[in-house]
Tab-separated table of C-alpha atoms in Angstrom:
chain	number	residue	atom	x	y	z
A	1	UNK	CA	6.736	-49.436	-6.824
A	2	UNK	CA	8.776	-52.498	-6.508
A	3	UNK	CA	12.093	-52.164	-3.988
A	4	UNK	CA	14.615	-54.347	-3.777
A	5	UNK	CA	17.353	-53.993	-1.452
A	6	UNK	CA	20.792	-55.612	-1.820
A	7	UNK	CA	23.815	-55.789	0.307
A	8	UNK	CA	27.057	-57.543	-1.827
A	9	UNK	CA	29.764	-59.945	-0.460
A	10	UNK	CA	33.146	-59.284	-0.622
A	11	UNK	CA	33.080	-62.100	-3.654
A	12	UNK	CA	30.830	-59.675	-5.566
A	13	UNK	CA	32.692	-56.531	-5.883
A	14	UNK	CA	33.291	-55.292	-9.050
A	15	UNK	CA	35.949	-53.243	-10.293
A	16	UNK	CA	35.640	-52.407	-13.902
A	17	UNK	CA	32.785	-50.499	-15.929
A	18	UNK	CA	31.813	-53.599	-18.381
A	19	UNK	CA	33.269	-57.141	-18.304
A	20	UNK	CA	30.991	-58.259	-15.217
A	21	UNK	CA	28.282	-60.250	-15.219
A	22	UNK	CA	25.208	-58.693	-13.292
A	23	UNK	CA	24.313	-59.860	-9.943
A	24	UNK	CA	20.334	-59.402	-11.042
A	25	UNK	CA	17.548	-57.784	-13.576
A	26	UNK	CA	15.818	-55.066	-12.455
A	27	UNK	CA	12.496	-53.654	-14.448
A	28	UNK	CA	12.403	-49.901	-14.998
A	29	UNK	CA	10.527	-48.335	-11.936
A	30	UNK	CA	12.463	-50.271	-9.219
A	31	UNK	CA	13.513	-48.343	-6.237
A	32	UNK	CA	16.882	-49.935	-4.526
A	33	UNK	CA	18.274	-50.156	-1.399
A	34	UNK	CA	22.116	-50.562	-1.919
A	35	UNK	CA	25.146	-51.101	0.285
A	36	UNK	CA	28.622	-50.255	-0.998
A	37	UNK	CA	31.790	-50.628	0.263
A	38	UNK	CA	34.315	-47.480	0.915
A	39	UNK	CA	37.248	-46.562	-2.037
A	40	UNK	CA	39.551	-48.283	0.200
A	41	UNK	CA	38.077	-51.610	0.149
A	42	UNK	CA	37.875	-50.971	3.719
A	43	UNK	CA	41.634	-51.564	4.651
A	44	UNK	CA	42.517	-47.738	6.037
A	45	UNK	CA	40.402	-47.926	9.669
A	46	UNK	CA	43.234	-46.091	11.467
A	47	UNK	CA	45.422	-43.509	11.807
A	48	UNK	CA	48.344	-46.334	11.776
A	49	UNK	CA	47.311	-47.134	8.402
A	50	UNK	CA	49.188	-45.858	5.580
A	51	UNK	CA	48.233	-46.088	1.936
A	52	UNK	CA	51.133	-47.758	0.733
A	53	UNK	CA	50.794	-50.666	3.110
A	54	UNK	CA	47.554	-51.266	2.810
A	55	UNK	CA	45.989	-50.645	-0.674
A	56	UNK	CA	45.796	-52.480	-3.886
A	57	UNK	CA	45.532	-50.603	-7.041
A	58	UNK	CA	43.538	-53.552	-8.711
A	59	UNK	CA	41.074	-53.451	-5.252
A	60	UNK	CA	40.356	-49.815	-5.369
A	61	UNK	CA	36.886	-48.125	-5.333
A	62	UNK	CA	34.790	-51.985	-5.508
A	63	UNK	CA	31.219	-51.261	-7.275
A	64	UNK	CA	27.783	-52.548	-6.755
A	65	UNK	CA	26.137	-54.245	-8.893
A	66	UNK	CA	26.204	-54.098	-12.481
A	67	UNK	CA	22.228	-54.627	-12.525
A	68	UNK	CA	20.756	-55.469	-15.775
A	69	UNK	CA	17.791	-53.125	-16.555
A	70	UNK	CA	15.025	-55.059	-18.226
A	71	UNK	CA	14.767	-53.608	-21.612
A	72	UNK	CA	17.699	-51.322	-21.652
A	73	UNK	CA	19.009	-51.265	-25.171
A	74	UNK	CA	22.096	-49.264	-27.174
A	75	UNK	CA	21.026	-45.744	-27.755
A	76	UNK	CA	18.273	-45.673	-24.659
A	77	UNK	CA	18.537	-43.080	-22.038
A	78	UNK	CA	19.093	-45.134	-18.196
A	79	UNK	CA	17.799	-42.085	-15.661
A	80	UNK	CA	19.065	-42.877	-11.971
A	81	UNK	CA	17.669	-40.610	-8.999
A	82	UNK	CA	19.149	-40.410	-6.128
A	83	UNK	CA	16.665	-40.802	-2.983
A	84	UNK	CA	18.912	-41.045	0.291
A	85	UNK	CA	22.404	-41.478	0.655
A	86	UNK	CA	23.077	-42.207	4.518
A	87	UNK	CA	26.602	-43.371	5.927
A	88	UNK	CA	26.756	-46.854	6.931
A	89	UNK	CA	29.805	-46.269	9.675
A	90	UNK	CA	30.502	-43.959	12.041
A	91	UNK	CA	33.765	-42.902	10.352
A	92	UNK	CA	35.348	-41.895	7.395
A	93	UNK	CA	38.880	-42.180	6.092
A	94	UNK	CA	40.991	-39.961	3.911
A	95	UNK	CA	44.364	-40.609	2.695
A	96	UNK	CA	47.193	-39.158	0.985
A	97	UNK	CA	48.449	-41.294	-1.347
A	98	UNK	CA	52.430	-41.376	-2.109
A	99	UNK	CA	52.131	-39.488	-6.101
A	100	UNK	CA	49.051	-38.816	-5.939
A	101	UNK	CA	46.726	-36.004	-5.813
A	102	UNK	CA	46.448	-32.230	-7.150
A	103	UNK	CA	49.912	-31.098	-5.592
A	104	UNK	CA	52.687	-33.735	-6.041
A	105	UNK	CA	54.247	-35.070	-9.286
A	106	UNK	CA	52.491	-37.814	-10.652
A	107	UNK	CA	53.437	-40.680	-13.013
A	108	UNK	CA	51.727	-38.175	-15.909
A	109	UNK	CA	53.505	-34.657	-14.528
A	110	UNK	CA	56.569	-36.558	-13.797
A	111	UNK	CA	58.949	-34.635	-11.671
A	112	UNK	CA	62.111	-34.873	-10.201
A	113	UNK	CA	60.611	-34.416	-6.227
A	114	UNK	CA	59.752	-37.013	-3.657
A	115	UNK	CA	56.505	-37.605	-2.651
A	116	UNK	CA	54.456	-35.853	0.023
A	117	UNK	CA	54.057	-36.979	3.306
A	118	UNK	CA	51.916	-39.530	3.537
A	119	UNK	CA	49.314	-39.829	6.430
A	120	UNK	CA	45.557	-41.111	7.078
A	121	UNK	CA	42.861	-39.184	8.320
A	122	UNK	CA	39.888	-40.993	10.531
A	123	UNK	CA	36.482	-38.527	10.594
A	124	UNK	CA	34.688	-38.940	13.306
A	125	UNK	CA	30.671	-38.812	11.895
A	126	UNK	CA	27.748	-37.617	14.218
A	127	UNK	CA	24.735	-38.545	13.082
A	128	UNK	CA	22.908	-36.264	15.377
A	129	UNK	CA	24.881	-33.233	14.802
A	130	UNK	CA	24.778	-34.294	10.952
A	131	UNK	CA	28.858	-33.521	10.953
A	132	UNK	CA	32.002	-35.452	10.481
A	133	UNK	CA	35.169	-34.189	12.831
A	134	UNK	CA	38.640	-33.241	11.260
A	135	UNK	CA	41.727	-33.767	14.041
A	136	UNK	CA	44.675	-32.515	12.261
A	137	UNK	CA	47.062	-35.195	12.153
A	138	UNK	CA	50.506	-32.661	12.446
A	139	UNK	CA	49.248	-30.330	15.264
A	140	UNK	CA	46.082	-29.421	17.260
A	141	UNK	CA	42.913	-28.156	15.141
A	142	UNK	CA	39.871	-30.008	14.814
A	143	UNK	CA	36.370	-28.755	13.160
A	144	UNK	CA	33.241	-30.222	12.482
A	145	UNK	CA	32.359	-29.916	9.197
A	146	UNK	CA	28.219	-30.719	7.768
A	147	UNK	CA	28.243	-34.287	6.373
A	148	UNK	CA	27.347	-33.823	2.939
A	149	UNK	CA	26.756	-37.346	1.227
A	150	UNK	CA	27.478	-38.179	-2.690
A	151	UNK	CA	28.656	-40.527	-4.605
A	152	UNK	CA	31.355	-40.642	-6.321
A	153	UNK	CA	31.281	-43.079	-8.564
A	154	UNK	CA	27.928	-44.111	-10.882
A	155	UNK	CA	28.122	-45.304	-14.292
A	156	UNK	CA	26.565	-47.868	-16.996
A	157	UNK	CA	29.264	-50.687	-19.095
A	158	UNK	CA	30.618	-48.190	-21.682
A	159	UNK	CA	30.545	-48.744	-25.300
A	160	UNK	CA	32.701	-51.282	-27.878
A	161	UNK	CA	33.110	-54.158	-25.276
A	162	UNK	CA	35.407	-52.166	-23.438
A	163	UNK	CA	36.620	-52.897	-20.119
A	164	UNK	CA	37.471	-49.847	-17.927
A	165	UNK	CA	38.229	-49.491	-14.440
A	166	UNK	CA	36.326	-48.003	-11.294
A	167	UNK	CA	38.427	-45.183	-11.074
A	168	UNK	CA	38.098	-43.672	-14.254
A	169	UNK	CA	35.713	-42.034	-15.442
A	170	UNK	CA	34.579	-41.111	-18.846
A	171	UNK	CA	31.146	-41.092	-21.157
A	172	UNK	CA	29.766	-44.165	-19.135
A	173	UNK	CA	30.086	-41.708	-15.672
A	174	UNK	CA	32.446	-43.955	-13.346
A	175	UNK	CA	34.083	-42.532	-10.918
A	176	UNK	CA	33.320	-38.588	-11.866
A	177	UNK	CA	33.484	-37.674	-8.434
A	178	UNK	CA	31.049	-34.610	-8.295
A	179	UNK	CA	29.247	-33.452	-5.220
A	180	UNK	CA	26.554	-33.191	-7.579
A	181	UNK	CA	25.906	-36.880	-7.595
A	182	UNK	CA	24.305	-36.451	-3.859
A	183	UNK	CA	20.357	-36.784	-2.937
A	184	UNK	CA	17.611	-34.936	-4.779
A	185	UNK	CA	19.852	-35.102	-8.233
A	186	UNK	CA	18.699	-37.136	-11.276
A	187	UNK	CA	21.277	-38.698	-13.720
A	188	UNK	CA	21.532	-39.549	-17.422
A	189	UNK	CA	23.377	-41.709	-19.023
A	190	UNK	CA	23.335	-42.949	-22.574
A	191	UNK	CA	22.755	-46.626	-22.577
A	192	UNK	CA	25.343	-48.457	-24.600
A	193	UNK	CA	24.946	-52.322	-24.127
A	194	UNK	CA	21.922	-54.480	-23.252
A	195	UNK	CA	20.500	-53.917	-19.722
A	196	UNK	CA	22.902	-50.849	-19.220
A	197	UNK	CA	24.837	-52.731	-16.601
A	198	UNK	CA	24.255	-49.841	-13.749
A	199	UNK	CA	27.087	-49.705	-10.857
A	200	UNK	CA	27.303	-47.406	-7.821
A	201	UNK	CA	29.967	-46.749	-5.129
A	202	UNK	CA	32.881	-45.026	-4.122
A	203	UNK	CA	30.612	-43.224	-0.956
A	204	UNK	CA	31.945	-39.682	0.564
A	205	UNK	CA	31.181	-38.498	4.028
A	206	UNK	CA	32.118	-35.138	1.937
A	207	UNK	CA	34.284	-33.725	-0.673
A	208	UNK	CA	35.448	-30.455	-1.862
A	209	UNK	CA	35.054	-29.304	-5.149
A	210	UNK	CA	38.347	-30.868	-6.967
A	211	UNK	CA	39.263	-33.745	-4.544
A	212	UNK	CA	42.587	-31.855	-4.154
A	213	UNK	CA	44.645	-34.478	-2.207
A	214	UNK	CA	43.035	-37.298	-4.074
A	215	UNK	CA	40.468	-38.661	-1.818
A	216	UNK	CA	37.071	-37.123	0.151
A	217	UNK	CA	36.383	-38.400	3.555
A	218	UNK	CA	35.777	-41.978	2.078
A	219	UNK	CA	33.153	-44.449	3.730
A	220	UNK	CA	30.856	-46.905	3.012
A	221	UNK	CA	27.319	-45.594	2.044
A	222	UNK	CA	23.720	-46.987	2.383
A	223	UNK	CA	21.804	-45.325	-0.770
A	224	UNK	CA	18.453	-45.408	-2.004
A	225	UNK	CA	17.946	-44.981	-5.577
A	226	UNK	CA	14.971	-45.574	-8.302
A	227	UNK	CA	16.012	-46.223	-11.775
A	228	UNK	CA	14.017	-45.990	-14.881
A	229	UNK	CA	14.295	-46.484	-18.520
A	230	UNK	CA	13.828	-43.636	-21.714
A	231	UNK	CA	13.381	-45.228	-24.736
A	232	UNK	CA	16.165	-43.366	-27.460
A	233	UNK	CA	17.775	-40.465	-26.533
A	234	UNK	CA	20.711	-41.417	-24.487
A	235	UNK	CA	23.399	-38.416	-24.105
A	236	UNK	CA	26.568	-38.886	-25.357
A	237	UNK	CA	28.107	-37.915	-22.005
A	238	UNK	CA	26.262	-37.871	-18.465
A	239	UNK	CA	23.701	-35.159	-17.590
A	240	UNK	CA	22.375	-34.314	-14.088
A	241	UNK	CA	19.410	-33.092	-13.322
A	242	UNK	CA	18.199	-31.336	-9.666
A	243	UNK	CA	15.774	-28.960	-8.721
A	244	UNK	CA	17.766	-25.847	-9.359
A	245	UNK	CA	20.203	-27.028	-12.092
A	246	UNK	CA	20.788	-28.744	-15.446
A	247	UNK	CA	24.091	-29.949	-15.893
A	248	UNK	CA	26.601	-32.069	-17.758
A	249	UNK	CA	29.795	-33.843	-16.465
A	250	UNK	CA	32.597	-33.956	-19.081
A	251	UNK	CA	35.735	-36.374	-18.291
A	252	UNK	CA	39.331	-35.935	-19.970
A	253	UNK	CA	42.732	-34.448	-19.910
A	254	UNK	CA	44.155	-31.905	-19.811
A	255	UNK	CA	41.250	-30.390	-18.075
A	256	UNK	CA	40.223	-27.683	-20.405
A	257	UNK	CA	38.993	-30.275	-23.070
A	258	UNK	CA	36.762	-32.058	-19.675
A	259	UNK	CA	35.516	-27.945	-19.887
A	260	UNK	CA	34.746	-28.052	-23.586
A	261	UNK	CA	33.256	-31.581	-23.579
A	262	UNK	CA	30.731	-30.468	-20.677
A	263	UNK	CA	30.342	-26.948	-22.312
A	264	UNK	CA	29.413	-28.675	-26.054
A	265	UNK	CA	27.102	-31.060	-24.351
A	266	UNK	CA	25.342	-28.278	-22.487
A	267	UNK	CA	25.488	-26.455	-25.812
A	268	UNK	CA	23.670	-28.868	-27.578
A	269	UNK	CA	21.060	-29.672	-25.061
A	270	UNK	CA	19.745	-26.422	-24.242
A	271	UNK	CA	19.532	-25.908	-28.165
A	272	UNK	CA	17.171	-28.979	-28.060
A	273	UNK	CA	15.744	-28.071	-25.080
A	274	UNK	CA	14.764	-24.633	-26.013
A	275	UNK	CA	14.915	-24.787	-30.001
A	276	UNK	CA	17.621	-22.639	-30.277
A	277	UNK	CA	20.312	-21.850	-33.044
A	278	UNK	CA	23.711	-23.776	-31.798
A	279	UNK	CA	24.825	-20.139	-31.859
A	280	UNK	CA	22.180	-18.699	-29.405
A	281	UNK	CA	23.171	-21.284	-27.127
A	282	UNK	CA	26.958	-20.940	-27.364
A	283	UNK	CA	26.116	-17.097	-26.673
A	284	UNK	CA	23.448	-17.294	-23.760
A	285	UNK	CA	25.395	-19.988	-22.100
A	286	UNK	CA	28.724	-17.857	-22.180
A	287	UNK	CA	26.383	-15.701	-19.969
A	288	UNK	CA	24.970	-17.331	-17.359
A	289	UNK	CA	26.873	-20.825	-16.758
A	290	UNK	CA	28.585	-22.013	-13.535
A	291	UNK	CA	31.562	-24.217	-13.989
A	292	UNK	CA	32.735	-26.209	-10.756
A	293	UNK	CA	35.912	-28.669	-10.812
A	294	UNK	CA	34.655	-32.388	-9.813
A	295	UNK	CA	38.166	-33.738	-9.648
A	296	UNK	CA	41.429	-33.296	-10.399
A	297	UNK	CA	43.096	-36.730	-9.465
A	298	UNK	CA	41.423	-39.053	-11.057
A	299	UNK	CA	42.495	-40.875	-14.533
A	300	UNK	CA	40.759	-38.457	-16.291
A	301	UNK	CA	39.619	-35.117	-14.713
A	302	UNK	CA	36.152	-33.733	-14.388
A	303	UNK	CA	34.812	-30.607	-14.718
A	304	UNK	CA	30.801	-29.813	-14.395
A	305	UNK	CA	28.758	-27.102	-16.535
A	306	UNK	CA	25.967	-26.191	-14.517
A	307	UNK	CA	22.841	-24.013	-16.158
A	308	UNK	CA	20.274	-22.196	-13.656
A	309	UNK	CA	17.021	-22.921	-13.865
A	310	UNK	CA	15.803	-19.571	-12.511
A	311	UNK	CA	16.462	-17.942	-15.671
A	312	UNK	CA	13.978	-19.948	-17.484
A	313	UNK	CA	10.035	-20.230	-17.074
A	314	UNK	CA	10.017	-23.272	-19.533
A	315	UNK	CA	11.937	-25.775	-20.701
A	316	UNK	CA	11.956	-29.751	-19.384
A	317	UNK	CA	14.267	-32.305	-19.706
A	318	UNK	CA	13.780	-35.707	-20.668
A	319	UNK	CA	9.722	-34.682	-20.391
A	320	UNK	CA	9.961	-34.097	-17.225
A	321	UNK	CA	11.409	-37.302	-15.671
A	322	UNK	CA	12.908	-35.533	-12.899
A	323	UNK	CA	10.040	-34.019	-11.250
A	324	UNK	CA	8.254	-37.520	-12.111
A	325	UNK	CA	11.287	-39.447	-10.371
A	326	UNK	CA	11.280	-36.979	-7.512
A	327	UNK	CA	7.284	-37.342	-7.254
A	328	UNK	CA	8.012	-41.275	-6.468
A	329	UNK	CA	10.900	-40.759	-4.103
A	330	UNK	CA	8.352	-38.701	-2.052
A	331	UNK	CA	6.628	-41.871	-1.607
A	332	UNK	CA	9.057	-44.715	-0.468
């Protein structure tokens, strides 16, 4: 297996979902060893520094890459497995962000309210311990909470020639912002231009389910990741894949129609899966389906439908390319 590791300069950040040119080709099969930078573009380091000094909306969650898969065409499946995802500092930053987050007015629920306080958080991370240390910044408590590394943004250059930004995400992926994206998981996206144009970043320390305030414990992230190529097939929105789950990621607002997106997809893939009536689906997923918030900040929000695989003694996705991509990871 070919690996190719790649570490950007600040001149090769990118901040949009299509429009870039890529920085290389990659064949189908290559394992990569990727640097990204934090959400922040690495301008919060302290407690002193506030987001509304420091951050530029048009400099927000920089991307690496877009690599060009060799071969990649409209209507292909890209499949991207995460190997490792190991933080490249020994802190993390979190932020909240003047009209911004789950719990203040915003420029879309516009109300008449200032904004929160705003404040930075610095995480201590101990790679030892395998933690990262909240300090309350307005009193005494502190707790070391298990580092739990994902990504929050991966996606491919959507559709049409369109031109989105890094912090939205949509059908492409971008910046879903699901602790599902994290080691072990296998994604799916529907290929929709030449070469697919495959970007990662946006690296948390950890995240709740819903990025409440508006950002995780951001940092920059060292990740290891093969990606290979299914010819046809490509999902109309992203699916994950991990040992214990199927699952789609559906991206709108307001946040019911991110459930319903996710929920149809699912629908319609355990139909094909299983060669069930759309009905029989519908039914047996209204039974046994997990539904998790992945944000509720971002441009759009996301919302996950997860499936169990315990329930079923058959049934593979993609023929198998999970356990296949899982199988190589096992041998970097």
């Amino acid at each position: 297996m070919d690996f190719i590791e790649f570490t950007p300069n600040r001149s090769q950040y990118v901040y949009t979902f299509g429009g870039a040119e890529p920085v290389m080709r990659v064949k189908p099969g290559t394992a990569l060893g990727l640097w990204s930078e934090d959400a922040f573009n690495h301008t919060l380091r302290s407690v002193d520094d506030l987001a509304s000094a420091h951050l530029d909306v048009a400099y927000l969650n920089p991307q690496t890459g877009p690599f060009y898969i060799v071969g990649a065409k409209a209507g292909d499946t890209l499949a991207v497995h995460i190997v490792s995802l190991t933080p490249a500092r020994s802190w993390g930053a979190s932020a909240t962000i003047p009209f911004f987050g789950g719990l203040t007015s915003t420029d879309r629920t516009a109300l008449l309210h200032p904004a929160l306080p705003e404040a930075t958080w610095i995480y201590e991370v101990d790679t030892d311990a395998g933690t990262v240390g909240f300090q309350s910044r307005f009193g005494d408590f502190q707790v070391a909470l298990p580092l739990a590394p994902m990504l929050g943004t991966v996606g491919v250059a959507p559709a049409g020639s369109e031109v989105r930004s890094s912090l939205v995400p949509e059908r492409f992926g971008g910046n879903m912002d699901t602790p599902e994206m994290k080691a072990g998981t296998t994604a799916y996206f529907g290929v929709n231009v030449d070469g697919a144009l495959l970007s990662i970043g946006d690296g948390h320390y950890r995240q709740g389910e819903g990025e409440a305030c508006g950002t995780a414990v951001e940092g920059a992230m060292n990740s290891v990741i093969i990606v290979e190529l299914i010819t046809g097939g490509g999902p109309l929105w992203p699916r994950l894949e991990n040992d214990d789950y199927w699952m789609v990621v559906g991206s709108s607002r307001p946040m019911e129609d991110s459930w319903r997106i996710a929920q149809l997809e699912m629908t319609r893939w355990m139909s094909e899966m299983f060669d069930l009536h759309e009905m029989d689906a519908y039914q047996l997923l209204s039974q046994i389906t997990e539904t998790p918030i992945a944000n509720v900040v971002d441009t759009n929000y996301s919302v996950v439908v997860k499936v169990p695989k315990k329930y079923f003694t058959r049934g593979k996705a993609f023929d198998g390319m999970h356990r296949e991509l899982r199988d190589r990871a096992s041998r970097i």
